Short mmCIF file of C-alpha atoms and ligand atoms in Angstrom, two decimals:
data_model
loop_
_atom_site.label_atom_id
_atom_site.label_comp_id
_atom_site.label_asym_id
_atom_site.label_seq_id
_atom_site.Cartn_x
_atom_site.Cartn_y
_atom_site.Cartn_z
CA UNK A 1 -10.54 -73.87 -11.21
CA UNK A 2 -8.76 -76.98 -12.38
CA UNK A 3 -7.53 -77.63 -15.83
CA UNK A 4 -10.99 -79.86 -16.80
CA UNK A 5 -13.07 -77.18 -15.63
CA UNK A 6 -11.03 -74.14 -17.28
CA UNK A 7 -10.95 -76.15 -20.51
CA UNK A 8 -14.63 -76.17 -20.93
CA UNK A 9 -15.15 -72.93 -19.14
CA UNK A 10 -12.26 -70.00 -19.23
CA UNK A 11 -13.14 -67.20 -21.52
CA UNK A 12 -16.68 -69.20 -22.42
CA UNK A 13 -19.02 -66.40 -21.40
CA UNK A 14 -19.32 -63.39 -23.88
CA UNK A 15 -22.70 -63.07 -24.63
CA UNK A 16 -24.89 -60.55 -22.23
CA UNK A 17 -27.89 -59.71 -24.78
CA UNK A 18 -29.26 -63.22 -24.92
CA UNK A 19 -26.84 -65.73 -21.92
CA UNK A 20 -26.37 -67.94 -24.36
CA UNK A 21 -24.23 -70.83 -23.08
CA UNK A 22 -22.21 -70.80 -26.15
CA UNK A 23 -20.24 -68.07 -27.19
CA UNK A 24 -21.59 -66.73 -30.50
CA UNK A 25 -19.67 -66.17 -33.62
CA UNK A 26 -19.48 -62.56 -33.58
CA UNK A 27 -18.76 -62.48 -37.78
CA UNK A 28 -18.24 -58.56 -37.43
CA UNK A 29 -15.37 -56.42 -39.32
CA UNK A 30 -16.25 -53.23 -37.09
CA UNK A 31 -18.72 -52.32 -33.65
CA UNK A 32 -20.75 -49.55 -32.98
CA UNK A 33 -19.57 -46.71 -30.90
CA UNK A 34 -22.38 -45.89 -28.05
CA UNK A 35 -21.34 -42.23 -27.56
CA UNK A 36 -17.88 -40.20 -28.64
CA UNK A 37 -14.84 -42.40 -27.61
CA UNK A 38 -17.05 -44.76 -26.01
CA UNK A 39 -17.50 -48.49 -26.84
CA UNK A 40 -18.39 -51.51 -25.12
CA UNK A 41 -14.87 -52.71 -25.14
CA UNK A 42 -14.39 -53.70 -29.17
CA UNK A 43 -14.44 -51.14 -32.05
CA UNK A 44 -12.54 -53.68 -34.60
CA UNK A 45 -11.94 -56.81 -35.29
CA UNK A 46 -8.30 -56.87 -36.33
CA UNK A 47 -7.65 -55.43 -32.55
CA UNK A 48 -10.02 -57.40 -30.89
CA UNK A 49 -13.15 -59.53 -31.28
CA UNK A 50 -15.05 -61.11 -28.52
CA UNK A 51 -15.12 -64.30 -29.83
CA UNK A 52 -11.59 -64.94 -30.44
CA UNK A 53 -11.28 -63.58 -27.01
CA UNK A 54 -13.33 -65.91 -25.19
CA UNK A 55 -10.37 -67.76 -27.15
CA UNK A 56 -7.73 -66.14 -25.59
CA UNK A 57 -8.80 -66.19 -22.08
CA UNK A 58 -9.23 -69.91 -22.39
CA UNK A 59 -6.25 -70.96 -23.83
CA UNK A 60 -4.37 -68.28 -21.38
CA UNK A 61 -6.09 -70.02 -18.01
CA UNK A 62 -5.10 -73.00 -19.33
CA UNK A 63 -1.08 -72.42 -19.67
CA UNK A 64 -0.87 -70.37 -16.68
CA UNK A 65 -0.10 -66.95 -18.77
CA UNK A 66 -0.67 -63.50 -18.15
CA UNK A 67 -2.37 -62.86 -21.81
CA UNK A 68 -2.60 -65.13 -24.93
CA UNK A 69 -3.25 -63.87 -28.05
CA UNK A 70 -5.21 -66.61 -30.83
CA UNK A 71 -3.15 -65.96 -34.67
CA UNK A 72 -4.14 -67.13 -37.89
CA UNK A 73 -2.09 -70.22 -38.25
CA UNK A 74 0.80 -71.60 -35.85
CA UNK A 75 3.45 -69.96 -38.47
CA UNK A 76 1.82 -66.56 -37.62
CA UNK A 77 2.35 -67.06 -33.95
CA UNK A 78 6.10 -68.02 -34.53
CA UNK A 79 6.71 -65.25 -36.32
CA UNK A 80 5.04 -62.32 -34.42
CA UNK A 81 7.33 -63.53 -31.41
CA UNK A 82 10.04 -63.39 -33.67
CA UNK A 83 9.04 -59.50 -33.79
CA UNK A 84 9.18 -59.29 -30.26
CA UNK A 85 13.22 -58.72 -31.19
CA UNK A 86 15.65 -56.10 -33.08
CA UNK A 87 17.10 -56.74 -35.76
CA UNK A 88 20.45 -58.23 -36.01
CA UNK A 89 19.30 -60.49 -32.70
CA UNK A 90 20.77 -64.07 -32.20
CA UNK A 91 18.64 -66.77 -31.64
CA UNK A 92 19.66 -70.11 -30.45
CA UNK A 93 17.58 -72.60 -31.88
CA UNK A 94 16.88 -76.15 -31.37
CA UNK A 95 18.19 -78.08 -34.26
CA UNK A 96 15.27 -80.99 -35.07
CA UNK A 97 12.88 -78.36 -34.72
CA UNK A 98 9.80 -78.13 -36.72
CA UNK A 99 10.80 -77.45 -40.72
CA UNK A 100 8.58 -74.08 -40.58
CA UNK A 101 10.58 -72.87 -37.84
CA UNK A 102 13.85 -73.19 -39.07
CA UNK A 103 12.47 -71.68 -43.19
CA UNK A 104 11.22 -68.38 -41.09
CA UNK A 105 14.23 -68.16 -39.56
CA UNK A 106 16.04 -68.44 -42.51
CA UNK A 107 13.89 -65.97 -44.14
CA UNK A 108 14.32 -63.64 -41.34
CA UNK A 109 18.29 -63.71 -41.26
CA UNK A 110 18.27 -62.65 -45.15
CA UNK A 111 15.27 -59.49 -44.07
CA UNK A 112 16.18 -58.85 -40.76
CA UNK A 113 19.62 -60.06 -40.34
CA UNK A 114 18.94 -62.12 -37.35
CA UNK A 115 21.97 -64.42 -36.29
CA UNK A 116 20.93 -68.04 -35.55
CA UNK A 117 23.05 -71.26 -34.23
CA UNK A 118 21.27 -74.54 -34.12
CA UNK A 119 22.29 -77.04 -31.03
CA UNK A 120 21.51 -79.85 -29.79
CA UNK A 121 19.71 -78.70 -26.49
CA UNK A 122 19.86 -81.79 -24.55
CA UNK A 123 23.31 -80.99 -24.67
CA UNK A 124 23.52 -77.88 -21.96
CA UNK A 125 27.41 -77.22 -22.93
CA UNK A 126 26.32 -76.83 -26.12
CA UNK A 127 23.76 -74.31 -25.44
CA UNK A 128 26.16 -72.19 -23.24
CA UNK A 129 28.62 -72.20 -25.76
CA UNK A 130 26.54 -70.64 -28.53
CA UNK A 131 25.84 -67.54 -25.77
CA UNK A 132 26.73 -64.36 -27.42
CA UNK A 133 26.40 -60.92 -26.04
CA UNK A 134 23.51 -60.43 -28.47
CA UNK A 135 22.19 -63.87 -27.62
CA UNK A 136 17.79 -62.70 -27.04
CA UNK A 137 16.40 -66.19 -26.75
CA UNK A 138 16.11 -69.84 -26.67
CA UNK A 139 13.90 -71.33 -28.86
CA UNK A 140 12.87 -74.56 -27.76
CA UNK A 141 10.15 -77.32 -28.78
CA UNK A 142 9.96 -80.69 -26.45
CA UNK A 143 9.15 -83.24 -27.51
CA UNK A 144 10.58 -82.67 -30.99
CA UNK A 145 9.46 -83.08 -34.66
CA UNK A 146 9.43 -86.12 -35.45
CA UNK A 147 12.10 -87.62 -33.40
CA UNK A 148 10.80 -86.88 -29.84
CA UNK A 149 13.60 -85.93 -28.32
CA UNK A 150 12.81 -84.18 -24.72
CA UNK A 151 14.97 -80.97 -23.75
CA UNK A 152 15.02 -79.74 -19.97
CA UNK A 153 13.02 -76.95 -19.91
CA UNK A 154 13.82 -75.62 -16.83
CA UNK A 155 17.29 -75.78 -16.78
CA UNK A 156 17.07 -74.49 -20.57
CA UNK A 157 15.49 -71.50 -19.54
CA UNK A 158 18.03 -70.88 -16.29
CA UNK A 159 20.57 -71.02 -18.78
CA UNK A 160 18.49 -67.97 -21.12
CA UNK A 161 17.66 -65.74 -17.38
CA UNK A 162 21.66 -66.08 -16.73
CA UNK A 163 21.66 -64.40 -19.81
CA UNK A 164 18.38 -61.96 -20.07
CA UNK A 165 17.46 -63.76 -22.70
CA UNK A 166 14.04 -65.01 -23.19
CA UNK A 167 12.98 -68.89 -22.77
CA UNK A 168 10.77 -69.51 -25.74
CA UNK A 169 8.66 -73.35 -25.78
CA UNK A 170 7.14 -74.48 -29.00
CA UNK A 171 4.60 -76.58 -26.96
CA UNK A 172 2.35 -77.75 -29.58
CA UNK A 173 3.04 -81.48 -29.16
CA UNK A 174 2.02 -81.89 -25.77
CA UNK A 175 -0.36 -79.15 -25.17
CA UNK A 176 -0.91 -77.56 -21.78
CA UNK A 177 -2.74 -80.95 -20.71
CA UNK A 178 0.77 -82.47 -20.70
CA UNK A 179 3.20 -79.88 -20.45
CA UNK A 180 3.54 -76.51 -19.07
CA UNK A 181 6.09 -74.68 -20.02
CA UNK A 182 5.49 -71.51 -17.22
CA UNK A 183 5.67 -74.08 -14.36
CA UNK A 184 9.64 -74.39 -15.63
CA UNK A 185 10.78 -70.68 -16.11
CA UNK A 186 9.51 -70.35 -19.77
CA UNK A 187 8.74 -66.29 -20.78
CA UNK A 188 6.39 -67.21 -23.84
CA UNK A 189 5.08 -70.17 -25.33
CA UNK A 190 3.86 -70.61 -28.73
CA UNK A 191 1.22 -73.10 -30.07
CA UNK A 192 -0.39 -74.44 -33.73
CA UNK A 193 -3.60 -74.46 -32.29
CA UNK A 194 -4.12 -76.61 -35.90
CA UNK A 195 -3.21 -79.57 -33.60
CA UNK A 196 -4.97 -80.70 -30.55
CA UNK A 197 -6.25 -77.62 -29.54
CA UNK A 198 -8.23 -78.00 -32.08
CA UNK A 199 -8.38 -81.62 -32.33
CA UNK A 200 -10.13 -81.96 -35.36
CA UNK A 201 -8.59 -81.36 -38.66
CA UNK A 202 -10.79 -78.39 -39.70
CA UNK A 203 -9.04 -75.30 -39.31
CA UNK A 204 -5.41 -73.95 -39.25
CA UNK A 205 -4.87 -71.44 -36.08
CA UNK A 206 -1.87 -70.42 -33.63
CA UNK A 207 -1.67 -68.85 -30.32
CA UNK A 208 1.01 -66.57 -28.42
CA UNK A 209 1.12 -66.59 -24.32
CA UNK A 210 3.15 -64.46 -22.49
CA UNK A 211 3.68 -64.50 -18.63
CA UNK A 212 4.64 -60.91 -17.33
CA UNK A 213 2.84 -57.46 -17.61
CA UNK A 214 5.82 -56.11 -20.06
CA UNK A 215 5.55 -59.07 -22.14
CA UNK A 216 2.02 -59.19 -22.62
CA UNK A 217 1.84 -54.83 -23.61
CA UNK A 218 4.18 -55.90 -26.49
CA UNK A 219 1.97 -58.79 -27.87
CA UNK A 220 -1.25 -57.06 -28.01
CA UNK A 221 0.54 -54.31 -29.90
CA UNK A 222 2.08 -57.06 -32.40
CA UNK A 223 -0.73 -59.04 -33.09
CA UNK A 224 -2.87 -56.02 -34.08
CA UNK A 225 -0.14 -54.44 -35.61
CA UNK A 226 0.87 -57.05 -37.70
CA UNK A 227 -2.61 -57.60 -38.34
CA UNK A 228 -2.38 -61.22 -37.56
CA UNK A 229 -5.31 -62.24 -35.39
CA UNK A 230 -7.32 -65.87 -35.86
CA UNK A 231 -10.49 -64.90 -37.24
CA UNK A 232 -13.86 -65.26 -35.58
CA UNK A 233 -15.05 -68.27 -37.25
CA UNK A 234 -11.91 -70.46 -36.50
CA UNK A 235 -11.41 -68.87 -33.15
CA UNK A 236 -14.81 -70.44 -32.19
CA UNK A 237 -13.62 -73.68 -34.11
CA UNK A 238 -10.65 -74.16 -31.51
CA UNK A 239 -12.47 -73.08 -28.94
CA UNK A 240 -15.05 -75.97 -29.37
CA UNK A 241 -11.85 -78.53 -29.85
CA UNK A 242 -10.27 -77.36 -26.73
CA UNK A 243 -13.85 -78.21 -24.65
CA UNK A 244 -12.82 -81.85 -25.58
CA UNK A 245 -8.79 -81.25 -25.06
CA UNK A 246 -8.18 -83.74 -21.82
CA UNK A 247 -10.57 -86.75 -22.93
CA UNK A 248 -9.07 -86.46 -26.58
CA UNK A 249 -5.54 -86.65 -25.37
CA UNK A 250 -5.77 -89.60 -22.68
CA UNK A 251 -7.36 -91.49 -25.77
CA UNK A 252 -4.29 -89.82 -28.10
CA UNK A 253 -2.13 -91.45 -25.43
CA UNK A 254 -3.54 -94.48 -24.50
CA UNK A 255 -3.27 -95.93 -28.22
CA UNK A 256 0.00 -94.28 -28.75
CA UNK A 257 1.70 -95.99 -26.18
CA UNK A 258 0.04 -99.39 -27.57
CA UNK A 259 1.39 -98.66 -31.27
CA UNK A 260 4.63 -97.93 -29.50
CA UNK A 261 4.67 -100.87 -27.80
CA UNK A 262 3.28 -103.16 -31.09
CA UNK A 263 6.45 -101.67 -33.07
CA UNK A 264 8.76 -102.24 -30.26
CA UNK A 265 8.40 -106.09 -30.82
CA UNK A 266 8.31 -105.85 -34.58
CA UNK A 267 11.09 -107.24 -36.33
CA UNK A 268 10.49 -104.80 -39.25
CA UNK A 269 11.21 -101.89 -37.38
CA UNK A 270 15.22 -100.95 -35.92
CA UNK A 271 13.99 -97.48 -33.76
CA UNK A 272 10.58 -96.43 -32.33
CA UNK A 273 10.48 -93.21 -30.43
CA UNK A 274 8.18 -93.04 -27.94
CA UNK A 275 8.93 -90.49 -24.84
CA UNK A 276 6.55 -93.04 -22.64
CA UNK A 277 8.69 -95.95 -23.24
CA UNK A 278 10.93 -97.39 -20.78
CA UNK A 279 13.95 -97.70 -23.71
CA UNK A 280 13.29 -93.93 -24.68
CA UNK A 281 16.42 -91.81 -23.50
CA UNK A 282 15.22 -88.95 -22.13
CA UNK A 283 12.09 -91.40 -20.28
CA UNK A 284 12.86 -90.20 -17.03
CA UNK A 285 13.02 -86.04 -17.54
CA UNK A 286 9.49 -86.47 -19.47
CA UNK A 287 8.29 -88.10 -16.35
CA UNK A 288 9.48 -85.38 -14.64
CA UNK A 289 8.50 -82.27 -16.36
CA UNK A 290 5.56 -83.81 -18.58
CA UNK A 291 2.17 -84.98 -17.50
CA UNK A 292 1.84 -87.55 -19.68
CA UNK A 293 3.58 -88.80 -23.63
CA UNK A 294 1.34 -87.51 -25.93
CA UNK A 295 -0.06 -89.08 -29.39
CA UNK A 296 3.28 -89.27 -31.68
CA UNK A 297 5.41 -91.91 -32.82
CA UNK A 298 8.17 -91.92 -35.16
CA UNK A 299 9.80 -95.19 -36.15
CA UNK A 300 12.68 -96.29 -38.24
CA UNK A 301 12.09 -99.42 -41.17
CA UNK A 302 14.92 -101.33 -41.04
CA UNK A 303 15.58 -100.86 -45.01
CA UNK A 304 15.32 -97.75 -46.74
CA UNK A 305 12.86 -95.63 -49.40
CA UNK A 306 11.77 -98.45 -50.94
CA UNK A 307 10.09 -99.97 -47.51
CA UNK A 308 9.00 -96.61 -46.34
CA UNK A 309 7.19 -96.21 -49.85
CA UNK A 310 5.73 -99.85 -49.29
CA UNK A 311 4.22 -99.14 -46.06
CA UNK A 312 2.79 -95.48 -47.02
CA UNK A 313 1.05 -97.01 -50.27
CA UNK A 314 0.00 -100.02 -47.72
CA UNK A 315 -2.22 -98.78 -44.96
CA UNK A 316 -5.65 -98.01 -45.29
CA UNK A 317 -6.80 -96.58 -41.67
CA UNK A 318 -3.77 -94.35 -41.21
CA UNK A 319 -3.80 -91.63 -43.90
CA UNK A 320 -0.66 -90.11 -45.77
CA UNK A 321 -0.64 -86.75 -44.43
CA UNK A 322 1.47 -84.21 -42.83
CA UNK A 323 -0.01 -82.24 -39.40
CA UNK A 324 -1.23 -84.15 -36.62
CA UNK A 325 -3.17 -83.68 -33.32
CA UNK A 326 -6.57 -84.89 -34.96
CA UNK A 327 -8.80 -87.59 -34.16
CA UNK A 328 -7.95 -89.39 -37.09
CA UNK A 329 -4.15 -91.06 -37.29
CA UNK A 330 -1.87 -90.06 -39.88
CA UNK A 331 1.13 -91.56 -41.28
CA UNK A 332 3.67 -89.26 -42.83
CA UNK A 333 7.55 -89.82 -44.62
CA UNK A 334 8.88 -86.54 -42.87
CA UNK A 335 12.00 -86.20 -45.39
CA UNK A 336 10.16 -85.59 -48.03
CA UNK A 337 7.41 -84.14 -46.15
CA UNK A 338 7.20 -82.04 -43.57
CA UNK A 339 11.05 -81.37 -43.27
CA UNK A 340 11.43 -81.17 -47.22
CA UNK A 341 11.62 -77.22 -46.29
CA UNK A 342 14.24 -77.59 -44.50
CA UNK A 343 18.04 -77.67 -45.01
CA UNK A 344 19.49 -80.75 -45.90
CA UNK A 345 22.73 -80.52 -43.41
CA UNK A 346 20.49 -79.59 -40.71
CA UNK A 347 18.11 -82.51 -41.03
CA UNK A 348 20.86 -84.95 -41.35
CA UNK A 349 22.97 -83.45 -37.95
CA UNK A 350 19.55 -83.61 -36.47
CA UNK A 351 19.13 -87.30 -37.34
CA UNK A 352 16.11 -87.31 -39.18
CA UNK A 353 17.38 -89.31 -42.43
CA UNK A 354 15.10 -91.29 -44.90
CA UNK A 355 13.97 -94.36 -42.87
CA UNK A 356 11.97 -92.07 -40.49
CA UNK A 357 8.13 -92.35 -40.37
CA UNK A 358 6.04 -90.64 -37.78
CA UNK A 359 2.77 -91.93 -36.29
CA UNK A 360 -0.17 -89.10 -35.25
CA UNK A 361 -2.00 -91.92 -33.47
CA UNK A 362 -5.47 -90.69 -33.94
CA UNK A 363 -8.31 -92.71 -31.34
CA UNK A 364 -9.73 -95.07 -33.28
CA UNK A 365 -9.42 -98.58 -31.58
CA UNK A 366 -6.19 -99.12 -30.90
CA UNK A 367 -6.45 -102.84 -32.20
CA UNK A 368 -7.22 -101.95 -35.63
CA UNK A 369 -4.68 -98.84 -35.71
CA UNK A 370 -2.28 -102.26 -35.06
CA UNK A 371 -3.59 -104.53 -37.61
CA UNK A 372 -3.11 -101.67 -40.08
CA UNK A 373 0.26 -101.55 -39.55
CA UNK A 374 0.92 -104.78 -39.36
CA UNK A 375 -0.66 -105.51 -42.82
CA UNK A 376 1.42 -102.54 -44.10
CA UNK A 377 4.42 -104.06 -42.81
CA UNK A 378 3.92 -108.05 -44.47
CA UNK A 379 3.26 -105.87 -48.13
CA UNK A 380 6.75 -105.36 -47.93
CA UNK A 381 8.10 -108.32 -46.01
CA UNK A 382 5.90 -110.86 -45.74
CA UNK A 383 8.44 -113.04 -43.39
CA UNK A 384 7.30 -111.30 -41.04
CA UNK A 385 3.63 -112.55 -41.15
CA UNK A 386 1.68 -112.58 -37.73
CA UNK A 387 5.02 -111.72 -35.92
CA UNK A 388 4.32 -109.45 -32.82
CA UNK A 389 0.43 -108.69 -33.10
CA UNK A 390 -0.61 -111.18 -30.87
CA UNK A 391 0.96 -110.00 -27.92
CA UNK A 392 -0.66 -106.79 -28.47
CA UNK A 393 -4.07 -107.39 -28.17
C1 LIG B 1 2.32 -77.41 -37.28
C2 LIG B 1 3.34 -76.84 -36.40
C3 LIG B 1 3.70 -75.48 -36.49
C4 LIG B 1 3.10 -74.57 -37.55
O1 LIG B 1 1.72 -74.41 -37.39
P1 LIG B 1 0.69 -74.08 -38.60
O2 LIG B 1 -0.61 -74.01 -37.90
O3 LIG B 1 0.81 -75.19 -39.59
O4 LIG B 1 1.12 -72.78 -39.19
C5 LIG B 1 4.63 -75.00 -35.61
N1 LIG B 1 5.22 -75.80 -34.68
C6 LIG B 1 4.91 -77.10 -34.58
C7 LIG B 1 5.59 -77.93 -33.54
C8 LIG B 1 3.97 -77.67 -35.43
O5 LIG B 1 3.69 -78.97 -35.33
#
């Protein structure tokens, strides 16, 4: 099957009683044993439950895995990998990576004593130089949060194998419409199913794939040992949002790249990071190992605070609000948003400093998303009245 046909069908099927077309919200803590040590597959939910399977198996066709396993949130998925390791492991993590990641790390080096260095992975030297014999994996997320950088995945994860270390991808931003990370040497990829796998700003979720045999043993143990399995409701949730997955994310991507382009010709605006522009640095290796841009934008003001404040309190379409990946846009200040969690240093040697905003273009027409922002922009410098929105139309 091909990816549109997996989307809406992988894992669908559960329900033999009645063939309904839909899988059914099986809202059950515990199943019926037909005879001693004999079930029809499920005896709990925490272990298993066949709607957040249906779940599993699609998101799992649709990255390529061996065995995906759905979590509770996208923080939940992160850190049952993390358990995948020993204590006193070092981790090499990417250092504008997103501010949950880098807090649960934290928290893990003061209860688990895990060693991490933060690098700048488009920087290979870099990478090889923070090897250590206990060195277990990579952690990696491309395109990054909220500066969309893009890190070579493949050559990322030649780097871990050289090593036996694991390749890790964070590939929530892309999703495995545009990006997948097993096609580049990647052991296990991690989503927040929260984003566009669910699409819709209703439910918080996560999801683990693994692609060997070995791999896969470990995770079902984890997940059900950690107790940290999406529940059945939500499970159905994203697995309604992921039916729509490929339409949602060419209309994600056709307005990003039109916001991109509006704030490229804005005099207002010094930066705009956009993988899908021509000006963006790493353009060529996301034509190369991505199937398309994605929804987010970031964007520097050319002032500081005060301008950023302006424009937040300013637009009326976009909302102020941190996650992303719905159908609605949303405009968030990530310094004193989404990265507030995270250390100071770090955020500042990553280059995300206080005249960052970042765009989750939603797919409302792309003309009005414009106008919004244009408005926004004249509130705090009206000069600039009219400058650029014609040519966007
Ligand atoms: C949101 C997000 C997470 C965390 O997911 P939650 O569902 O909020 O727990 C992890 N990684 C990335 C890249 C995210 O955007």
């Amino acid at each position: 099957m091909r990816l549109r046909t997996i989307s809406i069908h992988a894992g669908v099927d559960k329900d033999a009683a009645y063939n309904s077309v839909i899988t059914p919200i099986y809202q059950t803590s515990t199943f019926r044993f037909e005879d001693i040590g004999k079930t029809k597959g499920y005896d709990y939910s925490r272990t298993a439950n066949p709607t957040r399977t249906a779940l599993e198996e699609n998101i799992c066709a649709l990255e390529g895995g061996v065995l995906a396993r759905a979590t509770a949130t996208g923080m939940s998925a992160i850190a049952t990998t993390l358990h995948f390791f020993k204590a006193g492991s070092h981790i090499i993590c990417t250092n504008d990576c997103y501010g949950g990641t880098e807090r649960l790390l934290r928290t893990y080096s003061e209860i688990f004593n895990f060693k991490v260095t933060y690098v700048n992975m488009q920087n290979l030297d870099e990478v090889k130089n923070a090897l250590r014999p206990n060195t277990k994996a990579l952690w990696i997320e491309t395109p990054s949060n909220p500066l969309l950088n893009i890190v070579d995945i493949r050559a990322l994860s030649e780097i871990a194998h050289n090593h036996t270390a694991l390749s890790i991808v964070d590939n929530t931003f892309l999703s495995p419409v545009n990006q997948r990370p097993f096609e580049l040497g990647a052991d296990i990829i991690v989503h927040s199913t929260t984003k566009y796998l669910n699409g819709h700003s209703d439910v918080v979720g996560g999801a683990i794939v693994v692609n060997s045999p070995k791999l896969a043993e470990r995770l079902h143990f984890l997940v059900n040992t950690l107790g940290q399995g999406e529940s059945p409701f939500d499970s159905w949730l994203v697995l309604r949002g992921i039916k729509t997955l490929i339409p949602r994310i060419k209309a994600h991507e056709e307005n990003a790249l039109a916001v991109a382009k509006f704030l490229k010709s804005h005099p207002a605006i010094r930066k705009v990071n956009y993988p899908g522009l021509e000006c963006h640095p790493q353009h060529s290796l996301a034509l190369r190992q991505q199937y398309g841009f994605g929804g987010m934008v970031s964007f520097e003001v050319n002032d500081g605070i005060e301008e950023v404040n302006s424009i937040l309190r300013s637009v009326k379409i976009f909302s102020v609000a941190e996650s992303l990946g719905g159908i609605e846009s949303l405009i968030c200040h990530p310094v004193t948003m989404t990265h507030a969690s995270m250390n100071a240093e770090l955020r500042e040697q990553a280059g995300i400093n206080e005249r960052v905003i970042r765009l989750s273009v939603g797919i409302e027409d792309p003309n009005d998303l414009i106008e919004d922002l244009d408005k926004a922009f004249q509130v705090y410098a009206p000069v600039f009245a009219g400058s650029s929105i014609e040519n966007n139309k």
